[in-house]
Amino acid sequence: MIFDNNFHQKEINKMKVLITGGAGLCGRDIAPLFAKHYNYEIITTDIRKPDNDFPYLPCDIRNINEVDQIIKASGVDAIIHLGTLQPGLGPADMSIDINVKGVCNILESAKNNGVKRVVFTSSVWAGSRGPNAEYQPIDEEIKPTYDDMYDITKHMGEELCAYYHKMFGLNAIAFRFCGYDPIEGFNDNGDILWEKIDILKLVGRYCGIGPSYKLTNAWDLTQAFKMAIENDKYTHGLYLIGVGMPFVSEEAEALKNNPITVYEKYYPGISDFFKKIGFNVPNISFWYNTKKAKEQLGFSPKFTLQDIMRQYYENQ
Protein backbone atom coordinates (compact mmCIF):
# COMPACT_ATOMS: atom_id res chain seq x y z
CA MET A 1 0.00 0.00 0.00
CA ILE A 2 1.50 3.36 -1.07
CA PHE A 3 0.18 6.56 0.42
CA ASP A 4 -0.67 9.92 -1.10
CA ASN A 5 1.70 12.51 0.36
CA ASN A 6 -0.69 15.41 -0.27
CA PHE A 7 -3.20 14.40 2.37
CA HIS A 8 -3.33 17.77 4.11
CA GLN A 9 -4.50 19.64 1.02
CA LYS A 10 -7.88 18.96 2.61
CA GLU A 11 -9.05 21.76 4.85
CA ILE A 12 -7.07 21.94 8.07
CA ASN A 13 -10.26 22.21 10.11
CA LYS A 14 -11.20 18.71 8.96
CA MET A 15 -7.94 17.07 9.98
CA LYS A 16 -8.47 14.29 12.48
CA VAL A 17 -5.55 13.38 14.74
CA LEU A 18 -5.21 10.48 17.17
CA ILE A 19 -2.93 11.08 20.17
CA THR A 20 -1.74 7.93 21.92
CA GLY A 21 -0.58 8.33 25.50
CA GLY A 22 -3.15 11.10 25.74
CA ALA A 23 -3.22 10.98 29.55
CA GLY A 24 0.47 11.85 29.81
CA LEU A 25 2.01 15.29 30.18
CA CYS A 26 2.65 15.90 26.47
CA GLY A 27 -0.71 14.58 25.32
CA ARG A 28 -2.54 16.59 27.94
CA ASP A 29 -0.88 19.84 26.88
CA ILE A 30 -0.93 19.61 23.09
CA ALA A 31 -4.54 18.48 22.62
CA PRO A 32 -6.20 21.77 23.67
CA LEU A 33 -3.76 23.89 21.64
CA PHE A 34 -4.36 21.83 18.51
CA ALA A 35 -8.09 22.26 18.95
CA LYS A 36 -7.92 25.97 19.83
CA HIS A 37 -5.45 27.23 17.25
CA TYR A 38 -5.84 24.82 14.34
CA ASN A 39 -9.30 23.26 14.70
CA TYR A 40 -7.89 19.75 14.53
CA GLU A 41 -10.38 17.10 15.52
CA ILE A 42 -8.57 15.42 18.41
CA ILE A 43 -9.13 11.87 19.61
CA THR A 44 -7.09 10.58 22.53
CA THR A 45 -6.28 7.07 23.59
CA ASP A 46 -4.50 5.61 26.61
CA ILE A 47 -4.98 2.90 29.19
CA ARG A 48 -6.59 5.55 31.41
CA LYS A 49 -8.80 8.50 30.52
CA PRO A 50 -7.05 11.87 30.13
CA ASP A 51 -8.21 14.72 32.35
CA ASN A 52 -9.93 16.63 29.54
CA ASP A 53 -13.10 16.58 27.46
CA PHE A 54 -11.67 15.34 24.17
CA PRO A 55 -13.10 12.12 22.70
CA TYR A 56 -11.36 9.21 24.37
CA LEU A 57 -11.02 5.60 23.29
CA PRO A 58 -9.38 3.21 25.79
CA CYS A 59 -6.62 1.12 24.27
CA ASP A 60 -3.65 -0.99 25.29
CA ILE A 61 -1.14 -0.52 22.47
CA ARG A 62 0.32 -3.96 23.21
CA ASN A 63 -2.88 -5.48 21.81
CA ILE A 64 -2.97 -5.29 18.01
CA ASN A 65 -6.70 -5.98 17.90
CA GLU A 66 -7.44 -3.04 20.19
CA VAL A 67 -5.11 -0.78 18.23
CA ASP A 68 -6.63 -1.81 14.91
CA GLN A 69 -10.15 -1.33 16.19
CA ILE A 70 -9.38 2.18 17.47
CA ILE A 71 -7.63 3.34 14.30
CA LYS A 72 -10.22 1.81 12.00
CA ALA A 73 -13.15 3.26 13.95
CA SER A 74 -11.69 6.75 14.32
CA GLY A 75 -10.73 7.22 10.66
CA VAL A 76 -7.85 9.52 11.55
CA ASP A 77 -5.56 11.32 9.12
CA ALA A 78 -2.54 11.30 11.42
CA ILE A 79 -1.28 9.69 14.60
CA ILE A 80 0.95 11.29 17.22
CA HIS A 81 2.37 8.31 19.09
CA LEU A 82 3.32 9.41 22.60
CA GLY A 83 2.49 6.21 24.47
CA THR A 84 5.61 4.79 26.09
CA LEU A 85 7.09 3.06 29.10
CA GLN A 86 9.40 5.56 30.76
CA PRO A 87 12.97 4.62 31.78
CA GLY A 88 13.35 2.61 34.95
CA LEU A 89 9.72 1.46 35.04
CA GLY A 90 8.92 -2.22 34.74
CA PRO A 91 10.95 -5.25 33.67
CA ALA A 92 12.75 -5.59 30.35
CA ASP A 93 9.98 -7.55 28.65
CA MET A 94 7.51 -4.77 29.45
CA SER A 95 9.79 -2.27 27.71
CA ILE A 96 9.81 -4.51 24.64
CA ASP A 97 6.04 -4.95 24.74
CA ILE A 98 5.20 -1.25 25.03
CA ASN A 99 8.09 0.55 23.34
CA VAL A 100 8.67 -1.89 20.48
CA LYS A 101 5.62 -4.08 19.99
CA GLY A 102 3.36 -1.11 20.72
CA VAL A 103 5.09 0.99 18.04
CA CYS A 104 4.90 -1.89 15.58
CA ASN A 105 1.17 -2.28 16.25
CA ILE A 106 0.57 1.43 15.63
CA LEU A 107 2.54 1.39 12.37
CA GLU A 108 0.98 -1.84 11.12
CA SER A 109 -2.54 -0.62 11.79
CA ALA A 110 -1.76 2.79 10.27
CA LYS A 111 -0.54 1.01 7.14
CA ASN A 112 -3.62 -1.19 6.92
CA ASN A 113 -6.12 1.61 7.55
CA GLY A 114 -4.81 4.35 5.28
CA VAL A 115 -3.44 6.69 7.95
CA LYS A 116 -1.48 9.36 6.12
CA ARG A 117 1.21 10.11 8.70
CA VAL A 118 2.59 8.82 11.98
CA VAL A 119 4.82 10.92 14.25
CA PHE A 120 6.68 8.71 16.70
CA THR A 121 8.20 10.22 19.82
CA SER A 122 11.58 8.64 20.44
CA SER A 123 14.24 10.04 22.76
CA VAL A 124 17.70 11.57 22.55
CA TRP A 125 18.71 8.63 24.73
CA ALA A 126 18.19 6.41 21.68
CA GLY A 127 21.42 8.01 20.48
CA SER A 128 23.49 8.88 23.51
CA ARG A 129 23.21 10.06 27.08
CA GLY A 130 24.77 13.49 26.70
CA PRO A 131 28.30 13.64 28.13
CA ASN A 132 29.04 10.09 26.96
CA ALA A 133 28.48 10.92 23.28
CA GLU A 134 31.36 10.26 20.88
CA TYR A 135 31.24 13.85 19.63
CA GLN A 136 29.64 17.22 20.29
CA PRO A 137 27.22 18.65 19.43
CA ILE A 138 24.96 15.61 19.44
CA ASP A 139 22.93 15.25 16.25
CA GLU A 140 20.82 12.63 14.50
CA GLU A 141 23.88 10.81 13.11
CA ILE A 142 25.42 9.91 16.47
CA LYS A 143 26.27 6.23 16.84
CA PRO A 144 23.82 4.79 19.40
CA THR A 145 25.19 3.78 22.78
CA TYR A 146 22.76 2.26 25.26
CA ASP A 147 22.57 2.58 29.03
CA ASP A 148 19.33 0.65 29.57
CA MET A 149 16.34 -0.98 27.87
CA TYR A 150 14.61 2.35 27.36
CA ASP A 151 17.42 3.55 25.10
CA ILE A 152 17.45 0.31 23.10
CA THR A 153 13.69 0.12 22.66
CA LYS A 154 13.39 3.73 21.56
CA HIS A 155 16.03 3.14 18.91
CA MET A 156 14.15 0.05 17.77
CA GLY A 157 11.03 2.20 17.39
CA GLU A 158 12.96 4.54 15.11
CA GLU A 159 14.09 1.58 13.02
CA LEU A 160 10.51 0.35 12.72
CA CYS A 161 9.48 3.75 11.36
CA ALA A 162 12.23 3.52 8.75
CA TYR A 163 11.17 -0.01 7.84
CA TYR A 164 7.50 0.83 7.37
CA HIS A 165 8.40 3.82 5.25
CA LYS A 166 10.81 1.87 3.06
CA MET A 167 8.67 -1.23 2.62
CA PHE A 168 5.17 0.23 2.49
CA GLY A 169 5.54 3.96 1.82
CA LEU A 170 4.04 4.90 5.17
CA ASN A 171 4.81 8.50 6.08
CA ALA A 172 6.59 8.06 9.40
CA ILE A 173 8.49 10.82 11.18
CA ALA A 174 10.52 10.06 14.32
CA PHE A 175 11.40 12.69 16.91
CA ARG A 176 14.58 12.24 18.93
CA PHE A 177 13.04 14.18 21.75
CA CYS A 178 15.01 16.04 24.42
CA GLY A 179 11.81 16.02 26.43
CA TYR A 180 9.22 18.42 27.75
CA ASP A 181 9.22 20.04 31.17
CA PRO A 182 6.99 23.14 31.11
CA ILE A 183 8.04 26.24 33.00
CA GLU A 184 5.25 28.34 34.48
CA GLY A 185 5.08 31.76 32.88
CA PHE A 186 4.08 31.17 29.24
CA ASN A 187 0.70 31.87 27.68
CA ASP A 188 -1.12 29.67 25.16
CA ASN A 189 0.66 31.42 22.29
CA GLY A 190 4.08 30.59 23.73
CA ASP A 191 4.80 34.17 24.76
CA ILE A 192 6.63 34.90 27.99
CA LEU A 193 4.61 36.40 30.84
CA TRP A 194 7.36 38.43 32.41
CA GLU A 195 5.55 39.01 35.67
CA LYS A 196 5.36 35.24 36.21
CA ILE A 197 8.38 33.63 34.56
CA ASP A 198 11.20 32.14 36.61
CA ILE A 199 14.03 33.71 34.63
CA LEU A 200 16.78 31.61 36.22
CA LYS A 201 14.97 28.39 35.41
CA LEU A 202 14.28 29.54 31.86
CA VAL A 203 17.86 30.61 31.15
CA GLY A 204 19.16 27.45 32.77
CA ARG A 205 17.27 25.36 30.23
CA TYR A 206 19.51 26.87 27.54
CA CYS A 207 22.65 26.19 29.56
CA GLY A 208 22.34 22.53 30.45
CA ILE A 209 20.91 23.04 33.95
CA GLY A 210 18.11 20.90 35.37
CA PRO A 211 16.14 19.06 32.70
CA SER A 212 18.73 19.96 30.09
CA TYR A 213 17.48 21.32 26.77
CA LYS A 214 13.90 20.14 27.22
CA LEU A 215 11.16 22.21 25.61
CA THR A 216 9.87 24.84 28.01
CA ASN A 217 6.25 25.38 26.99
CA ALA A 218 3.22 23.77 25.34
CA TRP A 219 3.28 26.12 22.35
CA ASP A 220 6.72 24.93 21.22
CA LEU A 221 5.71 21.32 21.80
CA THR A 222 2.55 21.73 19.72
CA GLN A 223 4.40 23.47 16.90
CA ALA A 224 6.89 20.62 16.59
CA PHE A 225 4.13 18.08 16.06
CA LYS A 226 2.09 20.38 13.81
CA MET A 227 5.03 20.94 11.49
CA ALA A 228 5.75 17.22 11.31
CA ILE A 229 2.11 16.41 10.54
CA GLU A 230 1.66 19.09 7.90
CA ASN A 231 5.02 18.81 6.16
CA ASP A 232 4.61 17.77 2.50
CA LYS A 233 8.22 17.51 1.45
CA TYR A 234 9.65 15.01 3.94
CA THR A 235 7.75 11.74 4.28
CA HIS A 236 10.25 10.13 6.62
CA GLY A 237 13.08 11.32 8.81
CA LEU A 238 14.69 11.39 12.24
CA TYR A 239 14.67 14.80 13.91
CA LEU A 240 16.25 16.02 17.12
CA ILE A 241 13.65 18.16 18.92
CA GLY A 242 14.61 20.34 21.86
CA VAL A 243 16.45 23.50 22.85
CA GLY A 244 19.41 23.47 20.51
CA MET A 245 22.51 25.63 20.82
CA PRO A 246 24.67 27.14 18.04
CA PHE A 247 28.04 26.01 19.40
CA VAL A 248 30.37 23.92 17.22
CA SER A 249 32.58 20.95 18.04
CA GLU A 250 35.79 23.02 18.13
CA GLU A 251 34.37 24.89 21.14
CA ALA A 252 33.81 21.78 23.27
CA GLU A 253 36.89 22.26 25.46
CA ALA A 254 36.21 25.96 26.01
CA LEU A 255 32.62 25.16 26.99
CA LYS A 256 33.90 22.70 29.59
CA ASN A 257 36.44 25.11 31.07
CA ASN A 258 35.43 28.70 30.33
CA PRO A 259 31.92 28.65 28.84
CA ILE A 260 31.20 32.36 29.20
CA THR A 261 33.74 33.18 26.48
CA VAL A 262 31.81 31.01 24.04
CA TYR A 263 28.42 32.38 25.08
CA GLU A 264 29.70 35.93 24.63
CA LYS A 265 30.80 35.08 21.09
CA TYR A 266 27.26 34.12 20.08
CA TYR A 267 25.32 36.42 22.39
CA PRO A 268 27.19 39.72 22.78
CA GLY A 269 26.48 41.31 26.14
CA ILE A 270 25.27 38.12 27.75
CA SER A 271 27.91 38.27 30.50
CA ASP A 272 26.25 41.42 31.86
CA PHE A 273 22.82 39.83 31.47
CA PHE A 274 23.88 36.76 33.46
CA LYS A 275 25.28 39.00 36.20
CA LYS A 276 22.12 41.09 36.31
CA ILE A 277 19.84 38.10 36.84
CA GLY A 278 22.30 36.34 39.18
CA PHE A 279 22.94 33.38 36.90
CA ASN A 280 26.11 31.33 37.28
CA VAL A 281 27.05 29.71 33.99
CA PRO A 282 27.90 26.02 34.43
CA ASN A 283 30.53 24.17 32.50
CA ILE A 284 28.88 22.67 29.42
CA SER A 285 29.72 19.02 28.73
CA PHE A 286 27.15 18.36 26.01
CA TRP A 287 24.62 20.12 23.81
CA TYR A 288 22.40 19.41 20.81
CA ASN A 289 22.38 20.37 17.15
CA THR A 290 18.74 20.86 16.09
CA LYS A 291 19.40 22.39 12.66
CA LYS A 292 17.85 19.51 10.73
CA ALA A 293 14.43 20.04 12.33
CA LYS A 294 14.62 23.75 11.57
CA GLU A 295 15.77 23.31 7.97
CA GLN A 296 13.45 20.46 6.98
CA LEU A 297 10.40 20.82 9.22
CA GLY A 298 10.66 24.53 9.94
CA PHE A 299 10.66 23.94 13.70
CA SER A 300 12.71 25.62 16.38
CA PRO A 301 11.61 26.93 19.78
CA LYS A 302 9.92 30.31 19.62
CA PHE A 303 12.68 32.04 21.58
CA THR A 304 16.45 31.85 21.39
CA LEU A 305 18.62 32.86 24.32
CA GLN A 306 19.23 36.15 22.48
CA ASP A 307 15.46 36.76 22.30
CA ILE A 308 15.10 36.09 26.02
CA MET A 309 17.88 38.53 26.88
CA ARG A 310 16.38 41.23 24.63
CA GLN A 311 12.86 40.81 25.99
CA TYR A 312 14.12 40.82 29.56
CA TYR A 313 15.60 44.29 29.12
CA GLU A 314 12.53 45.51 27.23
CA ASN A 315 10.31 44.47 30.12
CA GLN A 316 12.38 46.02 32.90
PDB file of C-alpha atoms in Angstrom, residues 135-138 246-256 262:
ATOM      1  CA  TYR A 135      31.242  13.853  19.631  1.00  0.00           C
ATOM      2  CA  GLN A 136      29.636  17.224  20.287  1.00  0.00           C
ATOM      3  CA  PRO A 137      27.219  18.646  19.434  1.00  0.00           C
ATOM      4  CA  ILE A 138      24.956  15.612  19.444  1.00  0.00           C
ATOM      5  CA  PRO A 246      24.669  27.144  18.036  1.00  0.00           C
ATOM      6  CA  PHE A 247      28.037  26.007  19.402  1.00  0.00           C
ATOM      7  CA  VAL A 248      30.370  23.915  17.223  1.00  0.00           C
ATOM      8  CA  SER A 249      32.580  20.946  18.044  1.00  0.00           C
ATOM      9  CA  GLU A 250      35.789  23.016  18.133  1.00  0.00           C
ATOM     10  CA  GLU A 251      34.367  24.888  21.136  1.00  0.00           C
ATOM     11  CA  ALA A 252      33.810  21.784  23.270  1.00  0.00           C
ATOM     12  CA  GLU A 253      36.894  22.263  25.460  1.00  0.00           C
ATOM     13  CA  ALA A 254      36.213  25.957  26.013  1.00  0.00           C
ATOM     14  CA  LEU A 255      32.623  25.156  26.987  1.00  0.00           C
ATOM     15  CA  LYS A 256      33.901  22.704  29.589  1.00  0.00           C
ATOM     16  CA  VAL A 262      31.807  31.011  24.036  1.00  0.00           C
TER      17      VAL A 262
END
